[in-house]
mmCIF file of C-alpha atoms and ligand atoms in Angstrom:
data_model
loop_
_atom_site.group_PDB
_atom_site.id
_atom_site.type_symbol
_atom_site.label_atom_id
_atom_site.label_comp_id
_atom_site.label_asym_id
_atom_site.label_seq_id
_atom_site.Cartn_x
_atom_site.Cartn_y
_atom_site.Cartn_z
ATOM 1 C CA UNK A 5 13.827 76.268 115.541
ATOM 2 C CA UNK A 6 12.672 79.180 113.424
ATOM 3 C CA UNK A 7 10.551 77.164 110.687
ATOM 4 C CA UNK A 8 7.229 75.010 110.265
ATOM 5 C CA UNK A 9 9.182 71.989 108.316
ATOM 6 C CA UNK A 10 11.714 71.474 110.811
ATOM 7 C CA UNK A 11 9.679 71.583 113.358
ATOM 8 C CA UNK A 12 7.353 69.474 111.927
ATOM 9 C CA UNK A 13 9.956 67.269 110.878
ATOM 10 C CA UNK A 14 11.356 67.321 114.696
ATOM 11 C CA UNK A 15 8.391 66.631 116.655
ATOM 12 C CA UNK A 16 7.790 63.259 114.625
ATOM 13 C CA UNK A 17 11.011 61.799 115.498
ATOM 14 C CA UNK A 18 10.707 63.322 118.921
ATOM 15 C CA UNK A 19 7.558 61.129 119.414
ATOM 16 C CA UNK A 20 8.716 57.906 117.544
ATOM 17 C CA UNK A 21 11.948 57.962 120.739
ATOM 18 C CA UNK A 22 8.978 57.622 122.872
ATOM 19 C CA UNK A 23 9.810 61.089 123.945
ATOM 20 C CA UNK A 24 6.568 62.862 125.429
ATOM 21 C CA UNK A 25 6.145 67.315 124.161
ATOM 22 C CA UNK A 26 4.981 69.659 126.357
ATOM 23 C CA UNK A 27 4.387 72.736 124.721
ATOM 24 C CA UNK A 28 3.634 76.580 126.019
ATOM 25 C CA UNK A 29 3.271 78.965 123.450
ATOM 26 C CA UNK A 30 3.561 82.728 124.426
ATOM 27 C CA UNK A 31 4.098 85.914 122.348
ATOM 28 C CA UNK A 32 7.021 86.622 124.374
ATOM 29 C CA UNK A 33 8.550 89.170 126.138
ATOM 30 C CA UNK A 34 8.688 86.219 129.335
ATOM 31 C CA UNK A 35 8.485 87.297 132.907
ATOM 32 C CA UNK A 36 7.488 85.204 135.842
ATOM 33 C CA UNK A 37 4.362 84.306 134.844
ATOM 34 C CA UNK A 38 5.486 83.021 131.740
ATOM 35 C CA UNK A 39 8.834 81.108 133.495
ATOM 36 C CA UNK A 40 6.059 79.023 136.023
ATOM 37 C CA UNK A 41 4.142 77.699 132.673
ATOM 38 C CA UNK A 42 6.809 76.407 130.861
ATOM 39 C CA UNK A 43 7.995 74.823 134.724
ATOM 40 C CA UNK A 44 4.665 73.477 134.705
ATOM 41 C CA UNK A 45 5.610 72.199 131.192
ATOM 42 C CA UNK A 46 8.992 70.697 132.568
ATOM 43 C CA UNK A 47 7.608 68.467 134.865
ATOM 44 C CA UNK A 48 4.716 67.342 132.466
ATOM 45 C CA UNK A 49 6.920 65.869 129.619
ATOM 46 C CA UNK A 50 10.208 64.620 128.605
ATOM 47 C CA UNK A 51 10.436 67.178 126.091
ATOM 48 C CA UNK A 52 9.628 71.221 126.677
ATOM 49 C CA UNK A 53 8.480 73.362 123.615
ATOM 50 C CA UNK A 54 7.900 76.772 124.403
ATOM 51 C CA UNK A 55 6.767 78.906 120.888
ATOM 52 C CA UNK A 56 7.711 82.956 120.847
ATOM 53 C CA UNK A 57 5.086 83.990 118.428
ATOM 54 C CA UNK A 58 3.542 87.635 117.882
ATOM 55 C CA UNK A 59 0.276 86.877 116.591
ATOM 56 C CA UNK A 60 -1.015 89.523 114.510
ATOM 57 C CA UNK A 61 -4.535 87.692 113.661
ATOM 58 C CA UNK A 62 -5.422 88.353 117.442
ATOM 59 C CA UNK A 63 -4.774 92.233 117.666
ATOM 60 C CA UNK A 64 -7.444 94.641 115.827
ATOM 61 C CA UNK A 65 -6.294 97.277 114.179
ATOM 62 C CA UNK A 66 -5.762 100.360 116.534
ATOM 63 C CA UNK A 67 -4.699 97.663 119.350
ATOM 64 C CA UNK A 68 -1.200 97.415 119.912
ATOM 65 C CA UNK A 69 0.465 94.941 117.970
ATOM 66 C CA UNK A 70 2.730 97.460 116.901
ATOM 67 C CA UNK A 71 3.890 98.004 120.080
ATOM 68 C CA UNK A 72 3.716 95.367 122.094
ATOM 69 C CA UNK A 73 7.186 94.909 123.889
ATOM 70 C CA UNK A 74 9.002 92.608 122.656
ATOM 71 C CA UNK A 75 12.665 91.464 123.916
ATOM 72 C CA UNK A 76 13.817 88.222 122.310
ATOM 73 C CA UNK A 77 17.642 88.391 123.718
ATOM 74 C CA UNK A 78 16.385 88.375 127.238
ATOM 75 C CA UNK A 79 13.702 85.735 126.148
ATOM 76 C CA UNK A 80 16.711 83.207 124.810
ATOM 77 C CA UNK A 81 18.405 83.729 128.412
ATOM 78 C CA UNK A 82 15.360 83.123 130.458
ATOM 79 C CA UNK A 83 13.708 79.835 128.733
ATOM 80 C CA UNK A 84 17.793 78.646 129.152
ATOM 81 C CA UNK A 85 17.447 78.800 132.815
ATOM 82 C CA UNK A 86 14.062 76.522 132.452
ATOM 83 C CA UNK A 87 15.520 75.252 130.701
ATOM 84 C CA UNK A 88 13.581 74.548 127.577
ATOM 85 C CA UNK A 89 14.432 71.896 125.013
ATOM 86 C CA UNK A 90 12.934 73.710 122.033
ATOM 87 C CA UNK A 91 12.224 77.498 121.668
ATOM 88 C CA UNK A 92 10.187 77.242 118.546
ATOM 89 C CA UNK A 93 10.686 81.033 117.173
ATOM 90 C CA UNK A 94 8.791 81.403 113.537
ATOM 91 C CA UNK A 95 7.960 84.203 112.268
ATOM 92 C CA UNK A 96 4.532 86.019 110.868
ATOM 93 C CA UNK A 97 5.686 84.447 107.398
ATOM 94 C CA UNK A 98 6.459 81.357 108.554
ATOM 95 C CA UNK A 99 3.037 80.916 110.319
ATOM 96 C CA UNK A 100 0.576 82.648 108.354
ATOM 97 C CA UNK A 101 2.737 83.101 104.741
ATOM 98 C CA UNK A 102 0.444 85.255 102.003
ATOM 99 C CA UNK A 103 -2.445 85.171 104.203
ATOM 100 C CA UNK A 104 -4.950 82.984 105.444
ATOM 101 C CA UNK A 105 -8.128 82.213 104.494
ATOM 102 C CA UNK A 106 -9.359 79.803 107.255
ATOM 103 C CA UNK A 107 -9.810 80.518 110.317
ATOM 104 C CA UNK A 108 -10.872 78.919 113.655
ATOM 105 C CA UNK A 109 -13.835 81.232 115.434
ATOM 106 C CA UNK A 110 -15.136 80.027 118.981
ATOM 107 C CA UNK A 111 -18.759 80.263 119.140
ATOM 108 C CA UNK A 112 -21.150 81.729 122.381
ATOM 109 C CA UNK A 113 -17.647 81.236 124.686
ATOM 110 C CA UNK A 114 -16.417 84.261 122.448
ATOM 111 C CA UNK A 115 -19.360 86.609 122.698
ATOM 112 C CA UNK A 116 -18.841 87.395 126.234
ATOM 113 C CA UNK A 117 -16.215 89.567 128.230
ATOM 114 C CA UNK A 118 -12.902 90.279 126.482
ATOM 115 C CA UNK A 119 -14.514 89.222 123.355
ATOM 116 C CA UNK A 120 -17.121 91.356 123.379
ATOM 117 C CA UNK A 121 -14.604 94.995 123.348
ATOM 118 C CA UNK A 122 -12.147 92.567 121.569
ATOM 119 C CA UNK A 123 -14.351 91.023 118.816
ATOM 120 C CA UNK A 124 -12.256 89.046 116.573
ATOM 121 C CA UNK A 125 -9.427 88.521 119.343
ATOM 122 C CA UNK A 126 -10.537 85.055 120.408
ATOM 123 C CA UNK A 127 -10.926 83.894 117.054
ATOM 124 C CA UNK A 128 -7.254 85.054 116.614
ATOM 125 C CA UNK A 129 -5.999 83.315 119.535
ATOM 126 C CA UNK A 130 -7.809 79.979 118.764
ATOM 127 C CA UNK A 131 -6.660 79.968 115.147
ATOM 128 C CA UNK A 132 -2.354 80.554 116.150
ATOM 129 C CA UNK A 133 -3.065 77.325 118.807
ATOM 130 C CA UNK A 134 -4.298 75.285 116.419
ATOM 131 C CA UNK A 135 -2.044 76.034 113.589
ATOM 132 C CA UNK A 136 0.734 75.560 116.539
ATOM 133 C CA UNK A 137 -0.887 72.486 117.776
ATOM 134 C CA UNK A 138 -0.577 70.863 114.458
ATOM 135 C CA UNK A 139 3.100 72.472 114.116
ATOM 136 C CA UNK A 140 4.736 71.061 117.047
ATOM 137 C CA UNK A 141 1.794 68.228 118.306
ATOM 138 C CA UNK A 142 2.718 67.843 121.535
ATOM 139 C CA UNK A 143 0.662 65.732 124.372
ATOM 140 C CA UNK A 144 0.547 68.779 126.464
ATOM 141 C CA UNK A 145 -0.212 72.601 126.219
ATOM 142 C CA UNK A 146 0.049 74.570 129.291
ATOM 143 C CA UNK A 147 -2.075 77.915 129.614
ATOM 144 C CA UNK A 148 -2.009 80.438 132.339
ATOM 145 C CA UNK A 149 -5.220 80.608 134.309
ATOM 146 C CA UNK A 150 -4.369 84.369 134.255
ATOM 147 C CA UNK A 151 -5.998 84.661 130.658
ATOM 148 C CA UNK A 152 -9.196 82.712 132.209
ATOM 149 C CA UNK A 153 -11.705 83.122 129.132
ATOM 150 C CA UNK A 154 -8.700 82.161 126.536
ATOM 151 C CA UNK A 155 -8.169 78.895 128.864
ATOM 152 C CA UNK A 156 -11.933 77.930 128.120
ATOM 153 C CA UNK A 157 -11.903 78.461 125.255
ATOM 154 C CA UNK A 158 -9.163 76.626 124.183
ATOM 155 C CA UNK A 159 -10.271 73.574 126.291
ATOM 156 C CA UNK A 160 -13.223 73.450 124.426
ATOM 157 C CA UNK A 161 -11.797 73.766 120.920
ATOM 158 C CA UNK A 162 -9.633 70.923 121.705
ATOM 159 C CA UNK A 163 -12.797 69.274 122.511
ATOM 160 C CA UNK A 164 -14.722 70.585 119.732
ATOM 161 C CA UNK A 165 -12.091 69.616 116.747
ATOM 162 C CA UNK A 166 -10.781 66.605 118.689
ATOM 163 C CA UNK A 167 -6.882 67.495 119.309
ATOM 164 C CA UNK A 168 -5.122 64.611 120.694
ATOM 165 C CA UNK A 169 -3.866 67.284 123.605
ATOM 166 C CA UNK A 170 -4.237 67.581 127.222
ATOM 167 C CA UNK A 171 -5.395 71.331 128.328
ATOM 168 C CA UNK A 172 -3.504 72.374 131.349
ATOM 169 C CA UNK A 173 -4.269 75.592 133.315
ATOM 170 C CA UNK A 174 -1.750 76.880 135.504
ATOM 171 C CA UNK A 175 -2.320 79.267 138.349
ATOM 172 C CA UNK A 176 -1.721 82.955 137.942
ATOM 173 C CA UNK A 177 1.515 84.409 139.015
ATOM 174 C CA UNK A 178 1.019 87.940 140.692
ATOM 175 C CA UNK A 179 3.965 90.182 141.967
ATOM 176 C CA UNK A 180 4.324 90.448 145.981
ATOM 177 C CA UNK A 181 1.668 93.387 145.877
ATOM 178 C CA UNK A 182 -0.940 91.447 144.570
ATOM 179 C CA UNK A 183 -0.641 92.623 140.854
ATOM 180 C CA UNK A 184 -1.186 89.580 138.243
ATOM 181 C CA UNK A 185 1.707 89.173 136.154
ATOM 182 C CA UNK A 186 1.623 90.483 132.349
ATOM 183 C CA UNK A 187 3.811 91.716 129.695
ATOM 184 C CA UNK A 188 1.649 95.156 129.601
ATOM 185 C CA UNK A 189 2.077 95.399 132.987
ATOM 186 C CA UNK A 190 5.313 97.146 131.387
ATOM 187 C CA UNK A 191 2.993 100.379 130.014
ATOM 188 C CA UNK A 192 1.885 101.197 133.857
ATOM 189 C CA UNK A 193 3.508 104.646 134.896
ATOM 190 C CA UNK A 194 4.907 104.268 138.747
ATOM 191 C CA UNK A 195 1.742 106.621 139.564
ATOM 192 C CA UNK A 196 -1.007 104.132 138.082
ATOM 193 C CA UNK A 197 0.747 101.187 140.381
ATOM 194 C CA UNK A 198 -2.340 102.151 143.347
ATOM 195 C CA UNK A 199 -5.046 102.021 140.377
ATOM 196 C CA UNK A 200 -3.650 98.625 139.404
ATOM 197 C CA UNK A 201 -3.748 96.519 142.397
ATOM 198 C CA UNK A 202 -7.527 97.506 142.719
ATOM 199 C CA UNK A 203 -8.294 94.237 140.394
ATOM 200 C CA UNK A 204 -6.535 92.157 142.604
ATOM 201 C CA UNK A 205 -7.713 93.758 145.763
ATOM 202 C CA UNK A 206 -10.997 93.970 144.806
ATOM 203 C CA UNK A 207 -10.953 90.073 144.221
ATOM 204 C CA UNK A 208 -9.727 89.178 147.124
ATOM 205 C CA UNK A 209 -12.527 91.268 148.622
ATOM 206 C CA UNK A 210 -14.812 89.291 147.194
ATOM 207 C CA UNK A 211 -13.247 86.336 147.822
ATOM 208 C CA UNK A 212 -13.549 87.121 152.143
ATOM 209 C CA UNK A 213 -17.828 88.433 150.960
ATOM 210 C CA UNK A 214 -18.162 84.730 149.509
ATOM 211 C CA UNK A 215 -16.029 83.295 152.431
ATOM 212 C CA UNK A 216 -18.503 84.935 154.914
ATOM 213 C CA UNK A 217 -21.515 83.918 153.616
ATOM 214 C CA UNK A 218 -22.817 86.546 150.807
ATOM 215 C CA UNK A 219 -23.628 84.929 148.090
ATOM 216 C CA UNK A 220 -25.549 87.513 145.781
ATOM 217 C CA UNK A 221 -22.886 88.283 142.938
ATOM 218 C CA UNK A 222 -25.159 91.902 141.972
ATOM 219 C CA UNK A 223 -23.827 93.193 145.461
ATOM 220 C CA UNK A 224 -20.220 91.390 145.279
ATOM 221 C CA UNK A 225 -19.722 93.025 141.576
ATOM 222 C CA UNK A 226 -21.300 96.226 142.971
ATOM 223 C CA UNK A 227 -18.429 96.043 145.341
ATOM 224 C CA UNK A 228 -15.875 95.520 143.391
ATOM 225 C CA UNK A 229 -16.849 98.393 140.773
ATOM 226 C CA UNK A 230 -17.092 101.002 143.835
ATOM 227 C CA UNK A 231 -13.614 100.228 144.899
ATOM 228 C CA UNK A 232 -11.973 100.118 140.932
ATOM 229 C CA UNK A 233 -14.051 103.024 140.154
ATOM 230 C CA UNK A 234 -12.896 105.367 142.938
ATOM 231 C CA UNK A 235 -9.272 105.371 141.032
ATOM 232 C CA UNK A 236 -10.337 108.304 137.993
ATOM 233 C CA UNK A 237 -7.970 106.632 136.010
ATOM 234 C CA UNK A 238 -9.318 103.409 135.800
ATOM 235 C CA UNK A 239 -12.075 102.505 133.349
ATOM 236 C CA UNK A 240 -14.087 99.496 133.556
ATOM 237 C CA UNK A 241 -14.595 97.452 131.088
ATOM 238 C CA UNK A 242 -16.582 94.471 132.573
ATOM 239 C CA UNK A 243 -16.991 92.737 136.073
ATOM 240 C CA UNK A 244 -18.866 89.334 135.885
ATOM 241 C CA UNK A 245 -19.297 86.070 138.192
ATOM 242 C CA UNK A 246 -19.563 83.496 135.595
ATOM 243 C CA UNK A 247 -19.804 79.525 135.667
ATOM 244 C CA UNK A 248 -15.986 78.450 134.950
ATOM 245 C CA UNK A 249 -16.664 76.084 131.852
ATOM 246 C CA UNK A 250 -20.302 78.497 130.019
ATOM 247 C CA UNK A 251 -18.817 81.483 130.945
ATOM 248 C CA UNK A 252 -22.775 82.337 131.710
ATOM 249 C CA UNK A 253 -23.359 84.761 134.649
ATOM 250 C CA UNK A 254 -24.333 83.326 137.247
ATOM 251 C CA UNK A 255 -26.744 85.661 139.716
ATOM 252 C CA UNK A 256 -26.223 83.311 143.423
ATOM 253 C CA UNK A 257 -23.287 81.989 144.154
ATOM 254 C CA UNK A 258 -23.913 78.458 144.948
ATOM 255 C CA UNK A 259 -21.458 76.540 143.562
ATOM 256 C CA UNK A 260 -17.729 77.325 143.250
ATOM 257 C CA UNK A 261 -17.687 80.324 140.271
ATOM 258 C CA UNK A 262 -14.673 82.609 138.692
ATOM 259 C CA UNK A 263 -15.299 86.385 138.890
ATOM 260 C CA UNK A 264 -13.293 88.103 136.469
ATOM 261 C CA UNK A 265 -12.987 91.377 135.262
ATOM 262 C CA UNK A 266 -11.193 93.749 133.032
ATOM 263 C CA UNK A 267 -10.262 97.449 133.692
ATOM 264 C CA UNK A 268 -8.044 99.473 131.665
ATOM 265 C CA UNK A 269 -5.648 101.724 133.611
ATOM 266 C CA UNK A 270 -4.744 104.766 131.448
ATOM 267 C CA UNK A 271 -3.978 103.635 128.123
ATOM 268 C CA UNK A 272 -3.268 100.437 129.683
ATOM 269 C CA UNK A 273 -5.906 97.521 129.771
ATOM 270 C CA UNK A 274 -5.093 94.825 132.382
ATOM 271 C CA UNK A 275 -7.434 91.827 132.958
ATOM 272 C CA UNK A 276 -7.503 89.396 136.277
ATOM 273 C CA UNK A 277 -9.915 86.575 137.731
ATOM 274 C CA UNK A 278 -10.188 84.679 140.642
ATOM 275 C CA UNK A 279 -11.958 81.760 142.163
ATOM 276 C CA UNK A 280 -14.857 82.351 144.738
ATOM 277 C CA UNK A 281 -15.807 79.558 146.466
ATOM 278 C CA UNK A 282 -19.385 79.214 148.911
HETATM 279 O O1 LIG B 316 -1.742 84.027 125.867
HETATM 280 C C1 LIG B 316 -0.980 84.341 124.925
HETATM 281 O O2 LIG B 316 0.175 84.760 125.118
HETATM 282 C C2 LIG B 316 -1.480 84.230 123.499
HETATM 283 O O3 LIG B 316 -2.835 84.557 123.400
HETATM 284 C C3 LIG B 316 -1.208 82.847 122.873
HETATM 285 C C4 LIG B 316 -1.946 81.747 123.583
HETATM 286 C C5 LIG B 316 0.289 82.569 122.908
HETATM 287 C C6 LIG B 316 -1.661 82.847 121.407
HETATM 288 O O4 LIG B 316 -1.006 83.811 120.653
#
């Protein structure tokens, strides 16, 4: 489906068959990650909607909308294989048509982390979901835990605005060395691959600090920032333990937290979180 009114027009009569919609909307270009959300989705619902959707309102200019990849032929042959029921496809007309003038901007949950080198990116992201959420209204939205600030925030729009849809996160999907699955994982040259895997790695370090008893998240941070930083072609953007649901630093780790972090590689900025659990 490639417009608002029939999908509008569908979901209605999807939900008057009794039919339960899950729905995971991406910006395409699917890979693993991607394929285990809208699996998630499959076994949530009776019906799967997954939404291919580059949204411009979430890129700044000088980011790179322009060219972020983009491969809808593969896209059609993967979601088959999900398979999905609906792969809702409209484009920047379709969803935004001669502008828009009202937007959806998270609050405190958006002044922190990405949003803070990515200013109006959150209020982007939280404006397409909502749009989307009243486009195909399904009971269901799967989001990858992967994007762990986005996930917040979304759970607490839906909150906010009362949408009549259950928040999902999914766990991240990471390639067998460790590296988190993500369409600009594509920009990495082979040479940059070492550089990479120091988010993950330095994650799991402080996963095994936590584990063993250290629960001072200055030192665990300081850690991780020694090992990212010794790659010169990694630049750090932020590293912060933060309360799952505030998104507040958090200075002892007393309680189970997320540290997250995001680096850029190159030209290439890569974000990744994990649990750490006392
Ligand atoms: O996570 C993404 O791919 C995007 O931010 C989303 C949620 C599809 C909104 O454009």
């Amino acid at each position: 489906i490639s417009t608002v009114e029939e999908m509008q027009r569908r979901s209605p009569m999807l939900r008057q068959d009794g039919r339960s919609i899950a729905f995971v909307p991406t910006m395409g270009f699917l890979h693993e990650g991607h394929l285990s959300l809208t699996r998630e989705g499959r076994q949530l619902a009776d019906i799967l909607v997954v939404s291919n959707f580059d949204n411009p309102t979430q890129f700044a200019p000088g980011e790179d909308f322009a060219t972020y990849p983009r491969d809808m032929g593969k896209d059609r042959l993967l979601t088959e294989k999900v398979p999905v029921d609906i792969l809702f496809t409209p484009d920047e007309r379709a969803i935004y048509g001669d502008g828009c003038q009202t937007f959806v901007t998270p609050q405190a949950l958006a002044k922190r982390m990405c949003g803070l080198s990515r200013p109006i990116f959150f209020q982007g992201v939280a404006t397409v979901v909502a749009k989307l959420f009243h486009i195909v209204n399904p009971h269901v939205a799967v989001f990858g835990e992967k994007d762990f600030q986005q996930l917040t925030i979304i759970r607490r729009m839906v909150k906010d605005l009362n949408f009549d849809v259950n928040i999902v996160g999914a766990a991240t999907v990471r390639e067998s060395d460790g590296l988190a699955m993500s369409s600009r994982n594509a920009y990495l040259k082979p040479g940059q691959r070492a550089a990479a895997l120091s988010l993950s790695q330095s994650l799991r370090e402080a996963q095994a600090q936590v584990a063993a008893g250290l629960i001072q998240a200055e030192q665990i941070v300081a850690g991780a920032r020694a090992r990212i930083g010794a790659h010169p072609e990694t630049a750090i953007d932020y590293i912060v333990i933060v309360d799952p649901e505030t998104l507040e630093e958090v200075a002892v780790i007393d309680r189970p937290v997320r540290m997250a972090m995001a680096v850029a590689v190159g030209t290439t900025r890569l974000i990744d979180n994990m649990p750490l659990v006392p």
